[in-house]
mmCIF file with all atom_site columns, C-alpha atoms in Angstrom:
data_model
loop_
_atom_site.group_PDB
_atom_site.id
_atom_site.type_symbol
_atom_site.label_atom_id
_atom_site.label_alt_id
_atom_site.label_comp_id
_atom_site.label_asym_id
_atom_site.label_entity_id
_atom_site.label_seq_id
_atom_site.pdbx_PDB_ins_code
_atom_site.Cartn_x
_atom_site.Cartn_y
_atom_site.Cartn_z
_atom_site.occupancy
_atom_site.B_iso_or_equiv
_atom_site.pdbx_formal_charge
_atom_site.auth_seq_id
_atom_site.auth_comp_id
_atom_site.auth_asym_id
_atom_site.auth_atom_id
_atom_site.pdbx_PDB_model_num
ATOM 1  C CA . MET A 1 1  ? -0.001  0.001   0.002   1.00 95.00 ? 1  MET A CA 1
ATOM 2  C CA . MET A 1 2  ? 2.793   2.395   0.882   1.00 95.00 ? 2  MET A CA 1
ATOM 3  C CA . GLY A 1 3  ? 4.509   1.760   -2.430  1.00 96.00 ? 3  GLY A CA 1
ATOM 4  C CA . THR A 1 4  ? 1.313   2.335   -4.387  1.00 97.00 ? 4  THR A CA 1
ATOM 5  C CA . LEU A 1 5  ? 0.649   5.619   -2.610  1.00 97.00 ? 5  LEU A CA 1
ATOM 6  C CA . ALA A 1 6  ? 4.289   6.649   -3.238  1.00 96.00 ? 6  ALA A CA 1
ATOM 7  C CA . THR A 1 7  ? 3.847   5.879   -6.922  1.00 96.00 ? 7  THR A CA 1
ATOM 8  C CA . VAL A 1 8  ? 0.637   7.915   -7.151  1.00 97.00 ? 8  VAL A CA 1
ATOM 9  C CA . LEU A 1 9  ? 2.276   10.781  -5.258  1.00 97.00 ? 9  LEU A CA 1
ATOM 10 C CA . ALA A 1 10 ? 5.269   10.674  -7.604  1.00 95.00 ? 10 ALA A CA 1
ATOM 11 C CA . GLY A 1 11 ? 2.884   10.890  -10.534 1.00 95.00 ? 11 GLY A CA 1
ATOM 12 C CA . THR A 1 12 ? 1.726   14.225  -9.152  1.00 94.00 ? 12 THR A CA 1
ATOM 13 C CA . LYS A 1 13 ? 5.348   15.411  -8.891  1.00 93.00 ? 13 LYS A CA 1
ATOM 14 C CA . ILE A 1 14 ? 5.399   15.144  -5.087  1.00 94.00 ? 14 ILE A CA 1
ATOM 15 C CA . LEU A 1 15 ? 8.877   14.219  -3.964  1.00 87.00 ? 15 LEU A CA 1
ATOM 16 C CA . ILE A 1 16 ? 9.091   11.185  -1.734  1.00 89.00 ? 16 ILE A CA 1
ATOM 17 C CA . SER A 1 17 ? 12.027  10.471  0.562   1.00 91.00 ? 17 SER A CA 1
ATOM 18 C CA . LYS A 1 18 ? 12.592  8.850   3.935   1.00 91.00 ? 18 LYS A CA 1
ATOM 19 C CA . ASP A 1 19 ? 12.479  12.171  5.741   1.00 93.00 ? 19 ASP A CA 1
ATOM 20 C CA . ARG A 1 20 ? 9.233   13.199  4.030   1.00 95.00 ? 20 ARG A CA 1
ATOM 21 C CA . TYR A 1 21 ? 7.181   10.019  3.847   1.00 97.00 ? 21 TYR A CA 1
ATOM 22 C CA . ARG A 1 22 ? 6.589   7.256   6.355   1.00 97.00 ? 22 ARG A CA 1
ATOM 23 C CA . ALA A 1 23 ? 3.875   4.981   7.622   1.00 97.00 ? 23 ALA A CA 1
ATOM 24 C CA . GLU A 1 24 ? 2.963   3.258   10.829  1.00 98.00 ? 24 GLU A CA 1
ATOM 25 C CA . VAL A 1 25 ? 1.107   -0.012  10.289  1.00 97.00 ? 25 VAL A CA 1
ATOM 26 C CA . GLU A 1 26 ? -0.769  -2.166  12.728  1.00 98.00 ? 26 GLU A CA 1
ATOM 27 C CA . GLY A 1 27 ? -2.295  -5.519  11.978  1.00 97.00 ? 27 GLY A CA 1
ATOM 28 C CA . TYR A 1 28 ? -4.942  -7.105  14.153  1.00 98.00 ? 28 TYR A CA 1
ATOM 29 C CA . ILE A 1 29 ? -5.189  -10.859 14.565  1.00 98.00 ? 29 ILE A CA 1
ATOM 30 C CA . GLU A 1 30 ? -8.328  -12.208 16.122  1.00 97.00 ? 30 GLU A CA 1
ATOM 31 C CA . ASP A 1 31 ? -9.847  -15.569 16.903  1.00 97.00 ? 31 ASP A CA 1
ATOM 32 C CA . VAL A 1 32 ? -12.615 -16.109 14.375  1.00 95.00 ? 32 VAL A CA 1
ATOM 33 C CA . ASP A 1 33 ? -14.496 -19.304 15.017  1.00 97.00 ? 33 ASP A CA 1
ATOM 34 C CA . GLY A 1 34 ? -11.413 -20.872 16.628  1.00 98.00 ? 34 GLY A CA 1
ATOM 35 C CA . ILE A 1 35 ? -9.034  -19.822 13.860  1.00 97.00 ? 35 ILE A CA 1
ATOM 36 C CA . LEU A 1 36 ? -6.574  -16.941 14.168  1.00 98.00 ? 36 LEU A CA 1
ATOM 37 C CA . ARG A 1 37 ? -7.117  -14.543 11.305  1.00 97.00 ? 37 ARG A CA 1
ATOM 38 C CA . ILE A 1 38 ? -5.846  -11.119 10.308  1.00 97.00 ? 38 ILE A CA 1
ATOM 39 C CA . THR A 1 39 ? -9.050  -9.115  10.506  1.00 97.00 ? 39 THR A CA 1
ATOM 40 C CA . ARG A 1 40 ? -7.912  -5.526  10.268  1.00 97.00 ? 40 ARG A CA 1
ATOM 41 C CA . ILE A 1 41 ? -4.992  -3.427  9.085   1.00 97.00 ? 41 ILE A CA 1
ATOM 42 C CA . GLU A 1 42 ? -4.576  0.202   10.037  1.00 98.00 ? 42 GLU A CA 1
ATOM 43 C CA . VAL A 1 43 ? -2.108  2.383   8.177   1.00 98.00 ? 43 VAL A CA 1
ATOM 44 C CA . LYS A 1 44 ? -1.226  5.900   9.254   1.00 98.00 ? 44 LYS A CA 1
ATOM 45 C CA . TYR A 1 45 ? 0.770   7.744   6.607   1.00 98.00 ? 45 TYR A CA 1
ATOM 46 C CA . GLN A 1 46 ? 2.767   10.829  7.442   1.00 98.00 ? 46 GLN A CA 1
ATOM 47 C CA . LEU A 1 47 ? 3.815   13.094  4.615   1.00 97.00 ? 47 LEU A CA 1
ATOM 48 C CA . ARG A 1 48 ? 5.713   16.383  4.537   1.00 96.00 ? 48 ARG A CA 1
ATOM 49 C CA . VAL A 1 49 ? 4.967   18.458  1.469   1.00 96.00 ? 49 VAL A CA 1
ATOM 50 C CA . PRO A 1 50 ? 5.190   22.066  0.436   1.00 95.00 ? 50 PRO A CA 1
ATOM 51 C CA . ALA A 1 51 ? 1.911   23.806  1.205   1.00 94.00 ? 51 ALA A CA 1
ATOM 52 C CA . ASP A 1 52 ? 1.089   24.238  -2.474  1.00 95.00 ? 52 ASP A CA 1
ATOM 53 C CA . GLN A 1 53 ? 1.211   20.448  -2.990  1.00 96.00 ? 53 GLN A CA 1
ATOM 54 C CA . ALA A 1 54 ? -1.064  19.498  -0.093  1.00 96.00 ? 54 ALA A CA 1
ATOM 55 C CA . GLU A 1 55 ? -4.187  19.395  -2.221  1.00 96.00 ? 55 GLU A CA 1
ATOM 56 C CA . ALA A 1 56 ? -2.534  17.116  -4.783  1.00 97.00 ? 56 ALA A CA 1
ATOM 57 C CA . ALA A 1 57 ? -1.402  14.854  -1.925  1.00 97.00 ? 57 ALA A CA 1
ATOM 58 C CA . TRP A 1 58 ? -4.982  14.585  -0.662  1.00 97.00 ? 58 TRP A CA 1
ATOM 59 C CA . GLU A 1 59 ? -6.190  13.747  -4.148  1.00 97.00 ? 59 GLU A CA 1
ATOM 60 C CA . ALA A 1 60 ? -3.525  11.046  -4.490  1.00 97.00 ? 60 ALA A CA 1
ATOM 61 C CA . PHE A 1 61 ? -4.494  9.622   -1.111  1.00 98.00 ? 61 PHE A CA 1
ATOM 62 C CA . SER A 1 62 ? -8.165  9.555   -2.041  1.00 97.00 ? 62 SER A CA 1
ATOM 63 C CA . SER A 1 63 ? -7.502  7.498   -5.160  1.00 95.00 ? 63 SER A CA 1
ATOM 64 C CA . TYR A 1 64 ? -4.510  5.216   -4.480  1.00 97.00 ? 64 TYR A CA 1
ATOM 65 C CA . LEU A 1 65 ? -6.258  2.363   -2.656  1.00 96.00 ? 65 LEU A CA 1
ATOM 66 C CA . HIS A 1 66 ? -8.224  1.100   -5.627  1.00 95.00 ? 66 HIS A CA 1
ATOM 67 C CA . LEU A 1 67 ? -4.910  0.928   -7.554  1.00 97.00 ? 67 LEU A CA 1
ATOM 68 C CA . CYS A 1 68 ? -3.115  -1.119  -4.883  1.00 97.00 ? 68 CYS A CA 1
ATOM 69 C CA . PRO A 1 69 ? -2.713  -4.816  -5.718  1.00 96.00 ? 69 PRO A CA 1
ATOM 70 C CA . ALA A 1 70 ? -2.275  -5.798  -2.053  1.00 95.00 ? 70 ALA A CA 1
ATOM 71 C CA . ALA A 1 71 ? -5.344  -3.898  -0.899  1.00 96.00 ? 71 ALA A CA 1
ATOM 72 C CA . GLN A 1 72 ? -7.444  -5.190  -3.744  1.00 96.00 ? 72 GLN A CA 1
ATOM 73 C CA . SER A 1 73 ? -6.337  -8.752  -3.008  1.00 96.00 ? 73 SER A CA 1
ATOM 74 C CA . VAL A 1 74 ? -7.552  -8.688  0.589   1.00 95.00 ? 74 VAL A CA 1
ATOM 75 C CA . LYS A 1 75 ? -10.515 -6.342  0.434   1.00 93.00 ? 75 LYS A CA 1
ATOM 76 C CA . GLY A 1 76 ? -13.625 -8.089  1.617   1.00 93.00 ? 76 GLY A CA 1
ATOM 77 C CA . CYS A 1 77 ? -11.510 -10.331 3.896   1.00 94.00 ? 77 CYS A CA 1
ATOM 78 C CA . ILE A 1 78 ? -9.480  -7.845  5.896   1.00 97.00 ? 78 ILE A CA 1
ATOM 79 C CA . ALA A 1 79 ? -10.725 -4.414  6.911   1.00 97.00 ? 79 ALA A CA 1
ATOM 80 C CA . ILE A 1 80 ? -8.346  -1.673  5.886   1.00 97.00 ? 80 ILE A CA 1
ATOM 81 C CA . LYS A 1 81 ? -8.287  1.684   7.580   1.00 97.00 ? 81 LYS A CA 1
ATOM 82 C CA . ASP A 1 82 ? -5.912  4.306   6.232   1.00 97.00 ? 82 ASP A CA 1
ATOM 83 C CA . GLU A 1 83 ? -5.185  7.806   7.367   1.00 98.00 ? 83 GLU A CA 1
ATOM 84 C CA . LEU A 1 84 ? -2.995  10.553  5.995   1.00 98.00 ? 84 LEU A CA 1
ATOM 85 C CA . ILE A 1 85 ? -1.418  13.232  8.108   1.00 98.00 ? 85 ILE A CA 1
ATOM 86 C CA . ILE A 1 86 ? 0.089   16.023  6.051   1.00 97.00 ? 86 ILE A CA 1
ATOM 87 C CA . GLU A 1 87 ? 2.674   18.387  7.405   1.00 96.00 ? 87 GLU A CA 1
ATOM 88 C CA . ARG A 1 88 ? 2.884   21.460  5.202   1.00 95.00 ? 88 ARG A CA 1
ATOM 89 C CA . THR A 1 89 ? 6.347   22.878  4.743   1.00 92.00 ? 89 THR A CA 1
ATOM 90 C CA . GLY A 1 90 ? 7.550   26.153  3.313   1.00 83.00 ? 90 GLY A CA 1
ATOM 91 C CA . LEU A 1 91 ? 9.533   24.512  0.521   1.00 62.00 ? 91 LEU A CA 1
#
């Protein structure tokens, strides 16, 4: 998912680097009818962008998930919650 969002962001000319883009991911495993299953994944992206690119970043975020092979492979089986926190910079 992170790679797909990075690709979509790059397509909008938003520079991605380790100091500008990161994600915290949590997976939840639960007992479902006696079988341990991954039931939920939560991804919190953090992105630093110049203020004039924040809107493009939001647009990329709103569209990337349907392009993500991993997300599309598990949708319907594993709940995915994603969140984007944008820090606007002066550059």
